[in-house]
Amino acid sequence: MPHQPTELYRDKNHACLMFSDLIEEDGQAVQANQFLIVDDDTGAIIDPGGNLAFNELFMGMSKHFTPQKLSYLIASHADPDIIASLDRWLTSTKATLVISRIWERFAPHFTKLGKTENRVIGVPDAGGHLPLGRHELVLLPAHFMHSEGNFHFYDPVSRILFTGDLGVSMTSGAEARVPVTDLAPHIARMEGFHRRYMVSNKILRLWTRMVRQLDVAMIVPQHGAPIMGKQAINDFYNWLDGLMCGIDLFDDRAYQIPTTQIDPITRQVRPQLQAVGA
């Protein structure tokens, strides 16, 4: 059975909850976090997830906020583990989808015809401030980290920065509930993912220069554990500043006519067959 959500922040008017273990960990799907933010009588789900998470998330959030009063479904980008459940959320609630305008006309492919009409806010590349109850969320540009239309979400009340696929670590749902306060031993769980999924060191450095201006108490990615505390967060920024990734690591060796054979029965790859004596 799923655990209760992790309470990232709460005061008498404002709460941030993280659901980290709604997907069965059988190796077929990556662990993913979903987030509920409530300010007075206004609620938003950040990165609601795919169909694997929908039932548990809908029932789980119902204990803390009435789904029918949900105002926003906020998506960092348009990957399946972010919004594949969109059709079910639009059917079950009156919420509006908030997503990069780059993905505004792609999101309807997740739904039945006409379901998204007048229910999508396309966010311009520069981001913006989205009203949430008596406060707001800051939609920060995070393009090419890893998606070409990508945003992170800063909550000034809790001082939490929700970072989608940046800061991701490979953990179980239970491990994701425990914030990281010492970055060094955690890097091994982040490094492989970031080297492949982040597009370039240039983008990472532009991002850190922007977010160092914010007062951040916790960085919370969409997979894995939060990073908490000034020292760990600053160490994370410094690590990103020096990380070679994405196109930094590619050259002509990555773009060759393939020779690998894919076996459709075993779903394994094997070297190309060669003539006897070759």
PDB file of C-alpha atoms in Angstrom:
ATOM      1  CA  MET A   1       0.000   0.000   0.000  1.00  0.00           C
ATOM      2  CA  PRO A   2       1.265   3.527  -0.758  1.00  0.00           C
ATOM      3  CA  HIS A   3       2.571   5.604   2.116  1.00  0.00           C
ATOM      4  CA  GLN A   4       1.108   8.934   3.140  1.00  0.00           C
ATOM      5  CA  PRO A   5       2.504  11.890   1.179  1.00  0.00           C
ATOM      6  CA  THR A   6       5.618  13.588   2.473  1.00  0.00           C
ATOM      7  CA  GLU A   7       4.856  17.000   3.941  1.00  0.00           C
ATOM      8  CA  LEU A   8       7.479  19.308   2.460  1.00  0.00           C
ATOM      9  CA  TYR A   9       5.953  22.437   4.016  1.00  0.00           C
ATOM     10  CA  ARG A  10       2.895  23.472   5.984  1.00  0.00           C
ATOM     11  CA  ASP A  11       1.559  26.539   7.736  1.00  0.00           C
ATOM     12  CA  LYS A  12      -2.038  27.432   8.550  1.00  0.00           C
ATOM     13  CA  ASN A  13      -2.778  28.626   4.995  1.00  0.00           C
ATOM     14  CA  HIS A  14      -0.239  26.912   2.748  1.00  0.00           C
ATOM     15  CA  ALA A  15       0.954  23.348   2.200  1.00  0.00           C
ATOM     16  CA  CYS A  16       3.250  21.444  -0.171  1.00  0.00           C
ATOM     17  CA  LEU A  17       2.890  17.658  -0.308  1.00  0.00           C
ATOM     18  CA  MET A  18       4.969  15.135  -2.272  1.00  0.00           C
ATOM     19  CA  PHE A  19       3.702  11.725  -3.398  1.00  0.00           C
ATOM     20  CA  SER A  20       6.741   9.562  -4.130  1.00  0.00           C
ATOM     21  CA  ASP A  21       5.609   5.939  -4.116  1.00  0.00           C
ATOM     22  CA  LEU A  22       2.370   5.706  -6.098  1.00  0.00           C
ATOM     23  CA  ILE A  23       3.900   3.529  -8.823  1.00  0.00           C
ATOM     24  CA  GLU A  24       4.706  -0.108  -8.115  1.00  0.00           C
ATOM     25  CA  GLU A  25       8.468  -0.544  -8.227  1.00  0.00           C
ATOM     26  CA  ASP A  26       8.683  -3.613 -10.446  1.00  0.00           C
ATOM     27  CA  GLY A  27      11.328  -2.208 -12.759  1.00  0.00           C
ATOM     28  CA  GLN A  28       8.919  -1.511 -15.629  1.00  0.00           C
ATOM     29  CA  ALA A  29       8.454   2.201 -14.906  1.00  0.00           C
ATOM     30  CA  VAL A  30      10.713   4.851 -13.414  1.00  0.00           C
ATOM     31  CA  GLN A  31       9.967   6.161  -9.923  1.00  0.00           C
ATOM     32  CA  ALA A  32       8.231   9.550 -10.092  1.00  0.00           C
ATOM     33  CA  ASN A  33       7.132  12.257  -7.678  1.00  0.00           C
ATOM     34  CA  GLN A  34       3.872  14.204  -7.888  1.00  0.00           C
ATOM     35  CA  PHE A  35       3.151  17.363  -5.910  1.00  0.00           C
ATOM     36  CA  LEU A  36       0.093  19.038  -4.408  1.00  0.00           C
ATOM     37  CA  ILE A  37       0.292  22.718  -3.449  1.00  0.00           C
ATOM     38  CA  VAL A  38      -2.591  24.246  -1.522  1.00  0.00           C
ATOM     39  CA  ASP A  39      -2.989  27.915  -0.644  1.00  0.00           C
ATOM     40  CA  ASP A  40      -6.202  28.562   1.320  1.00  0.00           C
ATOM     41  CA  ASP A  41      -8.938  27.124  -0.927  1.00  0.00           C
ATOM     42  CA  THR A  42      -6.862  26.999  -4.128  1.00  0.00           C
ATOM     43  CA  GLY A  43      -4.982  23.874  -5.190  1.00  0.00           C
ATOM     44  CA  ALA A  44      -2.535  22.872  -7.912  1.00  0.00           C
ATOM     45  CA  ILE A  45      -0.921  19.601  -8.932  1.00  0.00           C
ATOM     46  CA  ILE A  46       2.626  19.853 -10.276  1.00  0.00           C
ATOM     47  CA  ASP A  47       3.647  17.129 -12.755  1.00  0.00           C
ATOM     48  CA  PRO A  48       0.571  14.913 -12.202  1.00  0.00           C
ATOM     49  CA  GLY A  49       2.144  11.891 -13.874  1.00  0.00           C
ATOM     50  CA  GLY A  50       0.979   9.096 -16.131  1.00  0.00           C
ATOM     51  CA  ASN A  51      -1.923   6.693 -15.919  1.00  0.00           C
ATOM     52  CA  LEU A  52       0.051   4.444 -13.573  1.00  0.00           C
ATOM     53  CA  ALA A  53      -0.177   7.107 -10.862  1.00  0.00           C
ATOM     54  CA  PHE A  54      -3.623   8.581 -11.501  1.00  0.00           C
ATOM     55  CA  ASN A  55      -5.889   6.483  -9.269  1.00  0.00           C
ATOM     56  CA  GLU A  56      -3.612   6.577  -6.241  1.00  0.00           C
ATOM     57  CA  LEU A  57      -2.869  10.282  -6.656  1.00  0.00           C
ATOM     58  CA  PHE A  58      -6.534  11.208  -7.079  1.00  0.00           C
ATOM     59  CA  MET A  59      -7.516   9.247  -3.952  1.00  0.00           C
ATOM     60  CA  GLY A  60      -4.464  10.389  -2.013  1.00  0.00           C
ATOM     61  CA  MET A  61      -4.944  14.080  -2.691  1.00  0.00           C
ATOM     62  CA  SER A  62      -8.665  13.794  -1.868  1.00  0.00           C
ATOM     63  CA  LYS A  63      -7.693  13.377   1.787  1.00  0.00           C
ATOM     64  CA  HIS A  64      -6.037  16.794   1.711  1.00  0.00           C
ATOM     65  CA  PHE A  65      -7.877  18.808  -0.946  1.00  0.00           C
ATOM     66  CA  THR A  66     -11.097  18.362  -2.915  1.00  0.00           C
ATOM     67  CA  PRO A  67     -10.100  17.415  -6.485  1.00  0.00           C
ATOM     68  CA  GLN A  68     -13.161  19.153  -7.915  1.00  0.00           C
ATOM     69  CA  LYS A  69     -11.764  22.473  -6.591  1.00  0.00           C
ATOM     70  CA  LEU A  70      -8.379  21.973  -8.241  1.00  0.00           C
ATOM     71  CA  SER A  71      -7.357  25.079 -10.207  1.00  0.00           C
ATOM     72  CA  TYR A  72      -4.260  23.977 -12.086  1.00  0.00           C
ATOM     73  CA  LEU A  73      -2.426  21.006 -13.519  1.00  0.00           C
ATOM     74  CA  ILE A  74       1.089  22.407 -13.887  1.00  0.00           C
ATOM     75  CA  ALA A  75       3.515  20.556 -16.162  1.00  0.00           C
ATOM     76  CA  SER A  76       7.250  21.166 -16.311  1.00  0.00           C
ATOM     77  CA  HIS A  77       7.245  19.648 -19.812  1.00  0.00           C
ATOM     78  CA  ALA A  78       5.263  17.128 -21.876  1.00  0.00           C
ATOM     79  CA  ASP A  79       6.861  13.739 -21.175  1.00  0.00           C
ATOM     80  CA  PRO A  80       4.487  10.794 -20.525  1.00  0.00           C
ATOM     81  CA  ASP A  81       5.520  10.523 -16.866  1.00  0.00           C
ATOM     82  CA  ILE A  82       4.490  14.181 -16.506  1.00  0.00           C
ATOM     83  CA  ILE A  83       1.060  14.424 -18.169  1.00  0.00           C
ATOM     84  CA  ALA A  84       0.019  11.133 -19.783  1.00  0.00           C
ATOM     85  CA  SER A  85      -2.918  11.087 -17.342  1.00  0.00           C
ATOM     86  CA  LEU A  86      -4.142  14.465 -18.624  1.00  0.00           C
ATOM     87  CA  ASP A  87      -7.385  13.134 -20.120  1.00  0.00           C
ATOM     88  CA  ARG A  88      -8.441  11.628 -16.798  1.00  0.00           C
ATOM     89  CA  TRP A  89      -7.621  14.798 -14.852  1.00  0.00           C
ATOM     90  CA  LEU A  90      -9.551  16.991 -17.274  1.00  0.00           C
ATOM     91  CA  THR A  91     -12.513  14.623 -16.977  1.00  0.00           C
ATOM     92  CA  SER A  92     -12.413  14.413 -13.176  1.00  0.00           C
ATOM     93  CA  THR A  93     -11.708  18.070 -12.366  1.00  0.00           C
ATOM     94  CA  LYS A  94     -12.224  21.586 -13.711  1.00  0.00           C
ATOM     95  CA  ALA A  95      -8.493  22.311 -13.610  1.00  0.00           C
ATOM     96  CA  THR A  96      -6.598  24.208 -16.302  1.00  0.00           C
ATOM     97  CA  LEU A  97      -3.369  22.806 -17.757  1.00  0.00           C
ATOM     98  CA  VAL A  98      -0.368  25.129 -17.421  1.00  0.00           C
ATOM     99  CA  ILE A  99       2.439  24.172 -19.812  1.00  0.00           C
ATOM    100  CA  SER A 100       5.008  25.724 -22.140  1.00  0.00           C
ATOM    101  CA  ARG A 101       3.350  27.190 -25.187  1.00  0.00           C
ATOM    102  CA  ILE A 102       5.734  25.020 -27.218  1.00  0.00           C
ATOM    103  CA  TRP A 103       3.719  22.011 -25.988  1.00  0.00           C
ATOM    104  CA  GLU A 104       0.312  23.708 -25.939  1.00  0.00           C
ATOM    105  CA  ARG A 105      -0.808  22.108 -29.205  1.00  0.00           C
ATOM    106  CA  PHE A 106       0.825  18.752 -28.457  1.00  0.00           C
ATOM    107  CA  ALA A 107      -0.902  18.215 -25.103  1.00  0.00           C
ATOM    108  CA  PRO A 108      -4.310  17.510 -26.747  1.00  0.00           C
ATOM    109  CA  HIS A 109      -2.808  14.283 -28.130  1.00  0.00           C
ATOM    110  CA  PHE A 110      -3.075  12.932 -24.571  1.00  0.00           C
ATOM    111  CA  THR A 111      -6.835  13.561 -24.494  1.00  0.00           C
ATOM    112  CA  LYS A 112     -10.088  12.958 -26.294  1.00  0.00           C
ATOM    113  CA  LEU A 113     -11.091  15.433 -28.988  1.00  0.00           C
ATOM    114  CA  GLY A 114     -12.048  18.849 -27.613  1.00  0.00           C
ATOM    115  CA  LYS A 115     -11.143  18.067 -23.988  1.00  0.00           C
ATOM    116  CA  THR A 116      -8.462  20.782 -23.784  1.00  0.00           C
ATOM    117  CA  GLU A 117     -10.536  23.551 -25.401  1.00  0.00           C
ATOM    118  CA  ASN A 118     -10.249  26.725 -23.283  1.00  0.00           C
ATOM    119  CA  ARG A 119      -8.424  24.732 -20.596  1.00  0.00           C
ATOM    120  CA  VAL A 120      -4.763  25.347 -21.441  1.00  0.00           C
ATOM    121  CA  ILE A 121      -2.513  28.225 -20.402  1.00  0.00           C
ATOM    122  CA  GLY A 122       0.479  28.339 -22.735  1.00  0.00           C
ATOM    123  CA  VAL A 123       3.431  29.810 -20.839  1.00  0.00           C
ATOM    124  CA  PRO A 124       5.733  32.074 -22.887  1.00  0.00           C
ATOM    125  CA  ASP A 125       9.425  31.222 -23.009  1.00  0.00           C
ATOM    126  CA  ALA A 126      10.280  33.935 -20.476  1.00  0.00           C
ATOM    127  CA  GLY A 127       7.985  32.383 -17.842  1.00  0.00           C
ATOM    128  CA  GLY A 128       5.825  34.425 -15.489  1.00  0.00           C
ATOM    129  CA  HIS A 129       3.991  34.684 -12.173  1.00  0.00           C
ATOM    130  CA  LEU A 130       0.919  32.475 -11.750  1.00  0.00           C
ATOM    131  CA  PRO A 131      -1.636  33.442  -9.061  1.00  0.00           C
ATOM    132  CA  LEU A 132      -2.242  30.697  -6.494  1.00  0.00           C
ATOM    133  CA  GLY A 133      -4.657  31.613  -3.722  1.00  0.00           C
ATOM    134  CA  ARG A 134      -3.314  34.666  -1.900  1.00  0.00           C
ATOM    135  CA  HIS A 135       0.159  34.070  -3.301  1.00  0.00           C
ATOM    136  CA  GLU A 136       1.735  32.969  -6.581  1.00  0.00           C
ATOM    137  CA  LEU A 137       4.097  30.523  -8.219  1.00  0.00           C
ATOM    138  CA  VAL A 138       7.048  31.772 -10.235  1.00  0.00           C
ATOM    139  CA  LEU A 139       7.362  29.874 -13.528  1.00  0.00           C
ATOM    140  CA  LEU A 140      11.086  29.928 -14.275  1.00  0.00           C
ATOM    141  CA  PRO A 141      12.625  29.261 -17.709  1.00  0.00           C
ATOM    142  CA  ALA A 142      14.448  25.923 -17.695  1.00  0.00           C
ATOM    143  CA  HIS A 143      14.569  25.198 -21.408  1.00  0.00           C
ATOM    144  CA  PHE A 144      16.697  22.263 -22.634  1.00  0.00           C
ATOM    145  CA  MET A 145      16.828  20.755 -19.135  1.00  0.00           C
ATOM    146  CA  HIS A 146      16.028  18.391 -20.745  1.00  0.00           C
ATOM    147  CA  SER A 147      13.035  19.498 -22.819  1.00  0.00           C
ATOM    148  CA  GLU A 148      13.136  22.368 -25.321  1.00  0.00           C
ATOM    149  CA  GLY A 149      10.009  23.823 -23.682  1.00  0.00           C
ATOM    150  CA  ASN A 150      10.611  23.427 -19.956  1.00  0.00           C
ATOM    151  CA  PHE A 151       9.834  25.275 -16.724  1.00  0.00           C
ATOM    152  CA  HIS A 152      10.686  25.032 -13.050  1.00  0.00           C
ATOM    153  CA  PHE A 153       8.370  26.306 -10.330  1.00  0.00           C
ATOM    154  CA  TYR A 154       9.392  28.419  -7.347  1.00  0.00           C
ATOM    155  CA  ASP A 155       7.034  28.728  -4.394  1.00  0.00           C
ATOM    156  CA  PRO A 156       8.035  31.889  -2.453  1.00  0.00           C
ATOM    157  CA  VAL A 157       6.024  30.843   0.614  1.00  0.00           C
ATOM    158  CA  SER A 158       7.747  27.488   1.215  1.00  0.00           C
ATOM    159  CA  ARG A 159      10.931  28.572  -0.629  1.00  0.00           C
ATOM    160  CA  ILE A 160      10.763  25.277  -2.539  1.00  0.00           C
ATOM    161  CA  LEU A 161      12.060  25.088  -6.108  1.00  0.00           C
ATOM    162  CA  PHE A 162      10.389  22.291  -8.083  1.00  0.00           C
ATOM    163  CA  THR A 163      12.885  21.336 -10.803  1.00  0.00           C
ATOM    164  CA  GLY A 164      11.354  18.589 -12.933  1.00  0.00           C
ATOM    165  CA  ASP A 165      14.171  16.492 -14.403  1.00  0.00           C
ATOM    166  CA  LEU A 166      16.978  18.615 -12.949  1.00  0.00           C
ATOM    167  CA  GLY A 167      18.360  17.201  -9.709  1.00  0.00           C
ATOM    168  CA  VAL A 168      16.919  13.760 -10.473  1.00  0.00           C
ATOM    169  CA  SER A 169      18.389  10.796  -8.609  1.00  0.00           C
ATOM    170  CA  MET A 170      17.819   7.095  -9.111  1.00  0.00           C
ATOM    171  CA  THR A 171      16.108   5.984  -5.896  1.00  0.00           C
ATOM    172  CA  SER A 172      13.136   4.029  -4.618  1.00  0.00           C
ATOM    173  CA  GLY A 173       9.928   5.779  -3.597  1.00  0.00           C
ATOM    174  CA  ALA A 174      10.797   5.313   0.067  1.00  0.00           C
ATOM    175  CA  GLU A 175      14.291   6.731  -0.412  1.00  0.00           C
ATOM    176  CA  ALA A 176      12.821   9.735  -2.217  1.00  0.00           C
ATOM    177  CA  ARG A 177      11.046  10.725   0.993  1.00  0.00           C
ATOM    178  CA  VAL A 178      14.348  11.472   2.760  1.00  0.00           C
ATOM    179  CA  PRO A 179      15.922  14.847   1.840  1.00  0.00           C
ATOM    180  CA  VAL A 180      19.603  14.941   0.928  1.00  0.00           C
ATOM    181  CA  THR A 181      21.634  17.317   3.101  1.00  0.00           C
ATOM    182  CA  ASP A 182      25.111  16.156   2.061  1.00  0.00           C
ATOM    183  CA  LEU A 183      25.522  16.281  -1.697  1.00  0.00           C
ATOM    184  CA  ALA A 184      28.855  14.498  -2.207  1.00  0.00           C
ATOM    185  CA  PRO A 185      27.684  10.894  -1.593  1.00  0.00           C
ATOM    186  CA  HIS A 186      24.502  11.616  -3.567  1.00  0.00           C
ATOM    187  CA  ILE A 187      26.241  12.616  -6.812  1.00  0.00           C
ATOM    188  CA  ALA A 188      26.700   9.001  -7.921  1.00  0.00           C
ATOM    189  CA  ARG A 189      22.905   8.662  -8.079  1.00  0.00           C
ATOM    190  CA  MET A 190      22.551  11.787 -10.233  1.00  0.00           C
ATOM    191  CA  GLU A 191      25.547  11.847 -12.512  1.00  0.00           C
ATOM    192  CA  GLY A 192      24.631   9.328 -15.223  1.00  0.00           C
ATOM    193  CA  PHE A 193      21.159  10.775 -15.676  1.00  0.00           C
ATOM    194  CA  HIS A 194      22.355  14.377 -15.908  1.00  0.00           C
ATOM    195  CA  ARG A 195      25.162  13.603 -18.343  1.00  0.00           C
ATOM    196  CA  ARG A 196      22.632  12.121 -20.768  1.00  0.00           C
ATOM    197  CA  TYR A 197      19.457  14.154 -20.197  1.00  0.00           C
ATOM    198  CA  MET A 198      20.807  17.710 -19.778  1.00  0.00           C
ATOM    199  CA  VAL A 199      21.694  19.287 -23.101  1.00  0.00           C
ATOM    200  CA  SER A 200      24.932  21.154 -22.308  1.00  0.00           C
ATOM    201  CA  ASN A 201      27.046  22.740 -19.599  1.00  0.00           C
ATOM    202  CA  LYS A 202      26.262  26.171 -21.060  1.00  0.00           C
ATOM    203  CA  ILE A 203      22.577  25.720 -20.223  1.00  0.00           C
ATOM    204  CA  LEU A 204      23.377  24.504 -16.691  1.00  0.00           C
ATOM    205  CA  ARG A 205      25.522  27.573 -16.023  1.00  0.00           C
ATOM    206  CA  LEU A 206      22.860  29.949 -17.332  1.00  0.00           C
ATOM    207  CA  TRP A 207      20.329  28.280 -15.035  1.00  0.00           C
ATOM    208  CA  THR A 208      22.489  28.415 -11.904  1.00  0.00           C
ATOM    209  CA  ARG A 209      23.234  32.097 -12.513  1.00  0.00           C
ATOM    210  CA  MET A 210      19.477  32.731 -12.550  1.00  0.00           C
ATOM    211  CA  VAL A 211      18.431  30.663  -9.539  1.00  0.00           C
ATOM    212  CA  ARG A 212      21.274  31.794  -7.271  1.00  0.00           C
ATOM    213  CA  GLN A 213      19.256  35.017  -7.013  1.00  0.00           C
ATOM    214  CA  LEU A 214      16.406  33.149  -5.258  1.00  0.00           C
ATOM    215  CA  ASP A 215      16.104  32.224  -1.592  1.00  0.00           C
ATOM    216  CA  VAL A 216      15.775  28.442  -1.948  1.00  0.00           C
ATOM    217  CA  ALA A 217      15.291  26.172   1.081  1.00  0.00           C
ATOM    218  CA  MET A 218      14.751  22.960  -0.886  1.00  0.00           C
ATOM    219  CA  ILE A 219      15.193  21.730  -4.467  1.00  0.00           C
ATOM    220  CA  VAL A 220      12.653  19.036  -5.309  1.00  0.00           C
ATOM    221  CA  PRO A 221      12.974  17.070  -8.574  1.00  0.00           C
ATOM    222  CA  GLN A 222      10.348  14.905 -10.250  1.00  0.00           C
ATOM    223  CA  HIS A 223      12.353  11.720  -9.635  1.00  0.00           C
ATOM    224  CA  GLY A 224      14.272  10.889  -6.481  1.00  0.00           C
ATOM    225  CA  ALA A 225      15.050  12.783  -3.289  1.00  0.00           C
ATOM    226  CA  PRO A 226      14.859  16.503  -2.492  1.00  0.00           C
ATOM    227  CA  ILE A 227      18.059  18.458  -1.851  1.00  0.00           C
ATOM    228  CA  MET A 228      17.748  20.529   1.320  1.00  0.00           C
ATOM    229  CA  GLY A 229      19.797  23.160   3.108  1.00  0.00           C
ATOM    230  CA  LYS A 230      22.015  26.024   1.955  1.00  0.00           C
ATOM    231  CA  GLN A 231      25.221  23.983   1.829  1.00  0.00           C
ATOM    232  CA  ALA A 232      23.814  21.071  -0.192  1.00  0.00           C
ATOM    233  CA  ILE A 233      21.980  23.426  -2.556  1.00  0.00           C
ATOM    234  CA  ASN A 234      25.086  25.541  -3.137  1.00  0.00           C
ATOM    235  CA  ASP A 235      27.129  22.369  -3.696  1.00  0.00           C
ATOM    236  CA  PHE A 236      24.508  21.291  -6.250  1.00  0.00           C
ATOM    237  CA  TYR A 237      24.838  24.587  -8.130  1.00  0.00           C
ATOM    238  CA  ASN A 238      28.628  24.257  -8.108  1.00  0.00           C
ATOM    239  CA  TRP A 239      28.424  20.660  -9.367  1.00  0.00           C
ATOM    240  CA  LEU A 240      26.196  21.717 -12.253  1.00  0.00           C
ATOM    241  CA  ASP A 241      28.540  24.580 -13.146  1.00  0.00           C
ATOM    242  CA  GLY A 242      31.324  22.077 -13.821  1.00  0.00           C
ATOM    243  CA  LEU A 243      29.313  19.217 -15.335  1.00  0.00           C
ATOM    244  CA  MET A 244      29.922  18.266 -18.953  1.00  0.00           C
ATOM    245  CA  CYS A 245      26.754  16.721 -20.386  1.00  0.00           C
ATOM    246  CA  GLY A 246      24.602  16.198 -23.466  1.00  0.00           C
ATOM    247  CA  ILE A 247      26.163  17.611 -26.619  1.00  0.00           C
ATOM    248  CA  ASP A 248      29.389  18.362 -24.727  1.00  0.00           C
ATOM    249  CA  LEU A 249      30.041  14.602 -24.737  1.00  0.00           C
ATOM    250  CA  PHE A 250      29.034  13.785 -28.328  1.00  0.00           C
ATOM    251  CA  ASP A 251      31.162  13.750 -31.463  1.00  0.00           C
ATOM    252  CA  ASP A 252      31.101  11.948 -34.823  1.00  0.00           C
ATOM    253  CA  ARG A 253      31.548   8.565 -33.117  1.00  0.00           C
ATOM    254  CA  ALA A 254      27.927   8.814 -31.933  1.00  0.00           C
ATOM    255  CA  TYR A 255      26.635   9.300 -35.484  1.00  0.00           C
ATOM    256  CA  GLN A 256      27.591   6.232 -37.506  1.00  0.00           C
ATOM    257  CA  ILE A 257      25.567   3.859 -39.659  1.00  0.00           C
ATOM    258  CA  PRO A 258      24.606   1.168 -37.104  1.00  0.00           C
ATOM    259  CA  THR A 259      25.905  -2.392 -37.253  1.00  0.00           C
ATOM    260  CA  THR A 260      24.088  -3.772 -34.187  1.00  0.00           C
ATOM    261  CA  GLN A 261      21.358  -6.378 -34.732  1.00  0.00           C
ATOM    262  CA  ILE A 262      18.179  -6.134 -32.613  1.00  0.00           C
ATOM    263  CA  ASP A 263      16.566  -9.488 -31.839  1.00  0.00           C
ATOM    264  CA  PRO A 264      12.753  -8.984 -31.682  1.00  0.00           C
ATOM    265  CA  ILE A 265      12.264 -12.282 -29.836  1.00  0.00           C
ATOM    266  CA  THR A 266      14.699 -11.822 -26.964  1.00  0.00           C
ATOM    267  CA  ARG A 267      14.600  -8.011 -27.238  1.00  0.00           C
ATOM    268  CA  GLN A 268      18.383  -8.080 -26.941  1.00  0.00           C
ATOM    269  CA  VAL A 269      21.038  -6.623 -29.220  1.00  0.00           C
ATOM    270  CA  ARG A 270      23.919  -8.643 -30.610  1.00  0.00           C
ATOM    271  CA  PRO A 271      26.883  -8.003 -32.896  1.00  0.00           C
ATOM    272  CA  GLN A 272      26.245  -8.124 -36.602  1.00  0.00           C
ATOM    273  CA  LEU A 273      26.698 -11.579 -38.198  1.00  0.00           C
ATOM    274  CA  GLN A 274      29.966 -11.927 -40.043  1.00  0.00           C
ATOM    275  CA  ALA A 275      31.013 -14.271 -42.859  1.00  0.00           C
ATOM    276  CA  VAL A 276      33.084 -17.311 -41.850  1.00  0.00           C
ATOM    277  CA  GLY A 277      36.745 -16.393 -41.673  1.00  0.00           C
ATOM    278  CA  ALA A 278      36.067 -12.663 -41.663  1.00  0.00           C
TER     279      ALA A 278
END
